[in-house]
Amino acid sequence: MAGLLSSSPANKAEASIVEGRVGLLLLPSWVVIGILLVVPVLIMFVYSFLTQDFRGGVIWTFTLEAYDQFFLDRGLFGDEPPQIEWTYLLIFWRSFIQALFAMIFCLLIGFPTAYFMATSPPQSRSMLLFLVTIPYWVNLLIRTVSMKFLIRDTGPINEWLLAMGMIDEPIRMINTAFAVQLGLFYSYLPFMVLPIYASIERYNFVLSEAAADLYTGRWSTLFRVVIPSVKPGIIAGCILVFIPSLGAFLAPDLLGGAKNFMIGSLVEEQFKGQAGDWPFGAAVSMILLTIIMGILLVYARNQTQSTSRGH
Amino acid sequence: MPATKRNPRHGGIEMARATEKVKWYPGFREITLACFFILYAPLIIVMIYSFNASQSITIWGGFSLHWYEKVFYGVEAAKFKTATVNSLIIAVMAAIVSTVIATAAALAMVRGKAFKGKSLTFGLINLPLMVPEIVTAVATLIFFSVIGFDRGLLSILLAHIVFCIPFAYLPISARLQGISSIYEQAGRDLYATPGQTFRLILFPLMVPGILSGFLLAFIISLDDFIITNFVKGAGVETLPTAIFGAVKQGIKPNIMAISTLMLTVSIVLVSISYLISRMGRQE
């Protein structure tokens, strides 16, 4: 987080104390992340081309079966002409839409909040920043469980509404798509506020004044001056909400129930649940990873482009 | 900060007042209040209900510490105790190892000259943040299974060290960037060896960043559910996986008491980390 908020210039390292030791100092990070993350992802890629062993493991015969199962429907006995398999594409589509809406709702609430925080007096600003940071660090499982408790049929919301006579029977919220949407929004809201806050804090309000002096309306100043200037922060926030939402497991699992499957639940079921198809689970993870790396690559490219243009 | 910058040629206060007016947008304060309400209401409600005396969890029956007693002395107390001990051991070890690795990496990245593959290394250090948790979980599980590594506390620890590194790295490198290299150069000018310079000059200055990184890594490890759930062996539980297992059978009030305790621990640790890093900045 400190990295997002501060941008002090790198120090010149003349006669630096680490001279000649850079490789040695970086070795542990390379080894640990290389062996325990890069190699496992490569092995996962290989695994997605292996044959499923029905006793729960794999047979080392290479096949495209996992990807075939994902994209193509060949009928019950596998001998019909292949058609597009919609089951898994629909799960991806649903996850995509839910992540997209989580992002939009987070932006609608997060931008005004970040703006208000960044424009409040310095003392209350650091207090507000601290208050947004706390939920960021609080256990996501506990936050999701709290939300589940709150919106259950017999949870406080329904009990209060019943007690006040506003409803006659509990509103069904848990195990609906709405609950998943709410859970994703609630989980990742701080991820939207923090980067936008960081870029609004660096925004020079002289620009807004100049716009006002030239008789630009309040809202058109916001949309045509402020928002374009803080766009990098907005995009960073959108990515920080969209990506974890796409692969989320806790919100769909605890709040959505069996009917509101997302990618995370589909993957989990292959390894921890009934399905037990490891190559298929590896293939689904691989497809998810490819989509996300694609998004990050487009983002990184746009960023380098806008910096080279001198923004 | 640009927010309070005033143009000295104009009347400063008048100008500032005009700026305040330009900055203001109707409804933004209300949305901010709503945002904080959304973020905190579920947590506060769970905290309140964890002190509920009533057997039914949603009907308020007065204040009581009954559920906390259940947590420590109830039927499931032993299970949660083992899980807590596991979580603490893993979090302490993962935080120590990842902080050491991150400190070394930050020294090389911030104090070292530009070298080939520097941006690649930066990408590698931050890779655990970019790969979705569920994908990391799957890859690590397959990896341990392929090399025939026993799934237990050690496999959880190894997996945790990886994703703790970037969280420890952020505050440490930020702190190091804020320390002028004048001090080290003064030390070197006075014939201190690089080792002495680091031990006697740079390290003490880095301590706030290192502590802050350690605490964040500790919290991240303590909180992890998804990756732990995949790489843990049968029968091995950490606190989050034990809570998840219990929640699957319905939310009982003792879960709310445990949640409240965990919430408190996280909030206290984040506050300490925040105070330490602020102390560091004010020096």
CSV table of C-alpha atoms in Angstrom, one decimal, chain A residues 1-2 8 11-14 16-19 21-22 25-26 28-30 32-33 35-41 43-44 47 109 112-113 115-116 119 125-126 128 130-132 134-135 137-139 141-143 145-146 149-150 152 154-156 159-160 185-186 189-190 201-205 208-209 212 218-219 221-222 247 249-250 253-254 264 267-268 271-272 278 282 285 288-289 292 296, chain B residues 2-3 15 19 21-26 28-29 31-32 35-36 38-40 42-43 45-46 49 57-58 101 104-105 107-109 111-113 115 121 124-125 127-128 130-132 134-136 138-139 141-143 145-146 158 162 165 167 170 174 176-177 179-181 185 188 194 197-198 202 216 219-220 223 225-226 229-230 240 243-244 247-248 251 256 259 262-263 267 270-271 274:
chain,number,residue,atom,x,y,z
A,1,MET,CA,0.0,0.0,0.0
A,2,ALA,CA,2.8,2.3,0.9
A,8,SER,CA,9.9,9.2,-3.6
A,11,ASN,CA,18.3,7.1,-4.4
A,12,LYS,CA,21.5,7.3,-6.4
A,13,ALA,CA,23.6,4.4,-5.4
A,14,GLU,CA,27.2,5.5,-5.7
A,16,SER,CA,26.4,1.5,-2.7
A,17,ILE,CA,26.8,-1.0,0.2
A,18,VAL,CA,25.1,-3.7,-1.8
A,19,GLU,CA,27.6,-3.4,-4.7
A,21,ARG,CA,26.0,-8.5,-3.7
A,22,VAL,CA,22.8,-7.8,-5.7
A,25,LEU,CA,20.5,-10.6,-2.1
A,26,LEU,CA,17.9,-11.4,-4.8
A,28,PRO,CA,16.3,-16.1,-2.1
A,29,SER,CA,13.3,-14.3,-3.8
A,30,TRP,CA,14.2,-15.9,-7.2
A,32,VAL,CA,11.4,-19.2,-3.4
A,33,ILE,CA,9.0,-17.6,-5.9
A,35,ILE,CA,10.3,-22.9,-7.3
A,36,LEU,CA,7.1,-22.4,-5.3
A,37,LEU,CA,5.1,-20.4,-7.8
A,38,VAL,CA,6.5,-20.3,-11.4
A,39,VAL,CA,7.4,-24.0,-11.5
A,40,PRO,CA,4.0,-25.0,-10.0
A,41,VAL,CA,2.1,-22.9,-12.6
A,43,ILE,CA,3.4,-28.0,-13.9
A,44,MET,CA,-0.3,-27.1,-13.7
A,47,TYR,CA,-1.2,-31.3,-15.9
A,109,ILE,CA,-19.5,4.3,-4.3
A,112,PRO,CA,-17.1,9.8,-4.5
A,113,THR,CA,-15.7,8.4,-1.2
A,115,TYR,CA,-12.7,12.2,-3.7
A,116,PHE,CA,-14.3,13.3,-0.5
A,119,THR,CA,-10.4,16.8,-0.3
A,125,ARG,CA,-7.9,12.7,5.8
A,126,SER,CA,-5.4,10.3,7.5
A,128,LEU,CA,-10.4,8.3,7.0
A,130,PHE,CA,-6.9,4.4,8.2
A,131,LEU,CA,-10.6,3.6,8.4
A,132,VAL,CA,-10.7,2.4,4.8
A,134,ILE,CA,-8.8,-1.7,8.2
A,135,PRO,CA,-11.4,-3.7,6.3
A,137,TRP,CA,-6.7,-6.2,6.2
A,138,VAL,CA,-9.5,-7.9,8.1
A,139,ASN,CA,-10.0,-11.5,7.3
A,141,LEU,CA,-13.6,-15.1,5.4
A,142,ILE,CA,-14.8,-13.3,8.5
A,143,ARG,CA,-16.2,-10.4,6.5
A,145,VAL,CA,-19.4,-14.8,7.2
A,146,SER,CA,-20.6,-11.5,8.7
A,149,PHE,CA,-25.1,-13.7,9.1
A,150,LEU,CA,-26.6,-10.3,8.3
A,152,ARG,CA,-29.9,-14.7,6.3
A,154,THR,CA,-33.5,-15.3,10.2
A,155,GLY,CA,-30.7,-12.7,10.2
A,156,PRO,CA,-30.9,-9.2,11.8
A,159,GLU,CA,-35.8,-9.8,11.9
A,160,TRP,CA,-35.8,-6.0,12.1
A,185,PHE,CA,-19.0,-5.6,-3.8
A,186,TYR,CA,-18.5,-5.7,0.0
A,189,LEU,CA,-14.8,-2.0,-2.0
A,190,PRO,CA,-11.6,-0.9,-0.2
A,201,GLU,CA,-4.5,13.3,-3.6
A,202,ARG,CA,-1.8,14.1,-6.2
A,203,TYR,CA,-4.3,15.9,-8.5
A,204,ASN,CA,-3.7,19.7,-8.6
A,205,PHE,CA,-6.9,21.5,-7.9
A,208,SER,CA,-10.5,22.7,-11.3
A,209,GLU,CA,-10.2,26.4,-10.4
A,212,ALA,CA,-14.4,27.2,-12.9
A,218,ARG,CA,-19.3,21.8,-11.6
A,219,TRP,CA,-20.2,18.4,-13.1
A,221,THR,CA,-15.4,19.9,-14.6
A,222,LEU,CA,-15.6,16.6,-12.8
A,247,GLY,CA,-11.7,-15.8,-9.3
A,249,PHE,CA,-14.5,-18.4,-4.1
A,250,LEU,CA,-15.7,-17.3,-0.6
A,253,ASP,CA,-19.6,-20.4,-1.9
A,254,LEU,CA,-20.9,-19.0,1.3
A,264,GLY,CA,-13.7,-20.4,-8.1
A,267,VAL,CA,-12.2,-25.2,-9.7
A,268,GLU,CA,-12.6,-26.0,-6.0
A,271,PHE,CA,-9.9,-30.8,-6.2
A,272,LYS,CA,-11.8,-30.7,-2.9
A,278,TRP,CA,-7.6,-32.8,-11.5
A,282,ALA,CA,-6.0,-27.5,-14.0
A,285,SER,CA,-7.4,-22.6,-13.8
A,288,LEU,CA,-8.7,-18.2,-15.9
A,289,LEU,CA,-5.1,-17.4,-15.6
A,292,ILE,CA,-6.3,-12.4,-16.2
A,296,LEU,CA,-2.9,-7.2,-17.0
B,2,PRO,CA,-1.8,20.4,-4.0
B,3,ALA,CA,-5.0,20.4,-2.0
B,15,MET,CA,-8.2,31.9,-2.9
B,19,THR,CA,-10.7,26.3,-4.0
B,21,LYS,CA,-16.0,25.8,-3.2
B,22,VAL,CA,-14.6,24.3,-6.5
B,23,LYS,CA,-13.7,21.1,-4.8
B,24,TRP,CA,-17.1,20.5,-3.2
B,25,TYR,CA,-19.7,18.2,-4.9
B,26,PRO,CA,-23.2,17.6,-3.6
B,28,PHE,CA,-20.2,13.0,-2.0
B,29,ARG,CA,-20.2,13.3,1.8
B,31,ILE,CA,-21.9,8.6,-0.3
B,32,THR,CA,-18.8,8.5,1.9
B,35,CYS,CA,-19.5,3.6,2.1
B,36,PHE,CA,-18.2,3.5,5.7
B,38,ILE,CA,-21.4,-0.6,4.4
B,39,LEU,CA,-17.8,-1.5,5.3
B,40,TYR,CA,-18.4,-1.5,9.1
B,42,PRO,CA,-21.7,-6.2,9.2
B,43,LEU,CA,-18.6,-6.3,11.4
B,45,ILE,CA,-23.3,-6.2,14.1
B,46,VAL,CA,-21.4,-9.5,14.4
B,49,TYR,CA,-24.3,-10.3,18.6
B,57,ILE,CA,-28.6,-16.0,17.7
B,58,THR,CA,-30.7,-13.2,16.3
B,101,ILE,CA,13.8,-12.5,2.0
B,104,ALA,CA,17.3,-8.7,1.1
B,105,ALA,CA,15.4,-8.1,-2.1
B,107,LEU,CA,18.2,-3.7,-0.4
B,108,ALA,CA,19.2,-5.1,-3.8
B,109,MET,CA,16.3,-3.4,-5.7
B,111,ARG,CA,20.2,0.4,-3.3
B,112,GLY,CA,21.6,-1.7,-6.2
B,113,LYS,CA,22.4,-0.1,-9.6
B,115,PHE,CA,20.9,-4.3,-13.9
B,121,THR,CA,12.7,-9.3,-10.8
B,124,LEU,CA,8.6,-11.8,-10.0
B,125,ILE,CA,8.4,-10.4,-6.5
B,127,LEU,CA,3.8,-12.2,-9.1
B,128,PRO,CA,2.0,-13.7,-6.0
B,130,MET,CA,-1.1,-10.9,-9.7
B,131,VAL,CA,-1.9,-14.6,-10.0
B,132,PRO,CA,-5.4,-15.2,-8.6
B,134,ILE,CA,-7.4,-19.9,-6.5
B,135,VAL,CA,-4.9,-20.5,-9.3
B,136,THR,CA,-1.9,-20.3,-6.9
B,138,VAL,CA,-4.3,-25.3,-7.5
B,139,ALA,CA,-0.8,-25.0,-8.9
B,141,LEU,CA,-1.4,-28.5,-4.7
B,142,ILE,CA,-0.5,-30.1,-8.0
B,143,PHE,CA,3.2,-29.3,-7.4
B,145,SER,CA,1.4,-33.8,-5.2
B,146,VAL,CA,3.8,-34.3,-8.2
B,158,LEU,CA,6.0,-23.0,2.2
B,162,VAL,CA,5.5,-17.1,-1.2
B,165,ILE,CA,6.9,-11.8,0.3
B,167,PHE,CA,3.3,-7.8,1.3
B,170,LEU,CA,6.0,-3.1,0.0
B,174,ALA,CA,9.1,2.2,0.6
B,176,LEU,CA,14.3,2.3,2.2
B,177,GLN,CA,13.5,4.7,-0.6
B,179,ILE,CA,16.3,6.9,3.7
B,180,SER,CA,18.9,9.1,2.0
B,181,SER,CA,22.1,7.2,1.1
B,185,GLN,CA,28.2,7.1,2.5
B,188,ARG,CA,31.8,4.3,4.2
B,194,PRO,CA,29.8,-2.6,4.1
B,197,THR,CA,27.5,0.2,7.6
B,198,PHE,CA,24.5,-2.0,7.2
B,202,LEU,CA,21.2,1.3,7.6
B,216,LEU,CA,1.5,-7.2,7.4
B,219,ILE,CA,-1.8,-10.8,9.2
B,220,ILE,CA,-1.9,-12.0,5.6
B,223,ASP,CA,-6.0,-14.7,7.4
B,225,PHE,CA,-8.1,-19.4,3.6
B,226,ILE,CA,-8.1,-20.4,0.0
B,229,ASN,CA,-7.6,-25.0,2.2
B,230,PHE,CA,-5.9,-26.6,-0.9
B,240,PRO,CA,-9.7,-19.9,9.0
B,243,ILE,CA,-14.0,-21.6,10.9
B,244,PHE,CA,-15.0,-22.3,7.3
B,247,VAL,CA,-19.8,-22.2,9.1
B,248,LYS,CA,-20.7,-24.8,6.5
B,251,ILE,CA,-23.4,-20.0,11.9
B,256,MET,CA,-19.2,-15.0,16.1
B,259,SER,CA,-14.7,-13.9,14.5
B,262,MET,CA,-9.8,-12.5,15.1
B,263,LEU,CA,-11.2,-9.1,14.0
B,267,ILE,CA,-7.3,-4.3,13.9
B,270,VAL,CA,-2.9,-3.1,11.6
B,271,SER,CA,-3.0,-0.1,14.0
B,274,TYR,CA,0.4,2.0,10.9
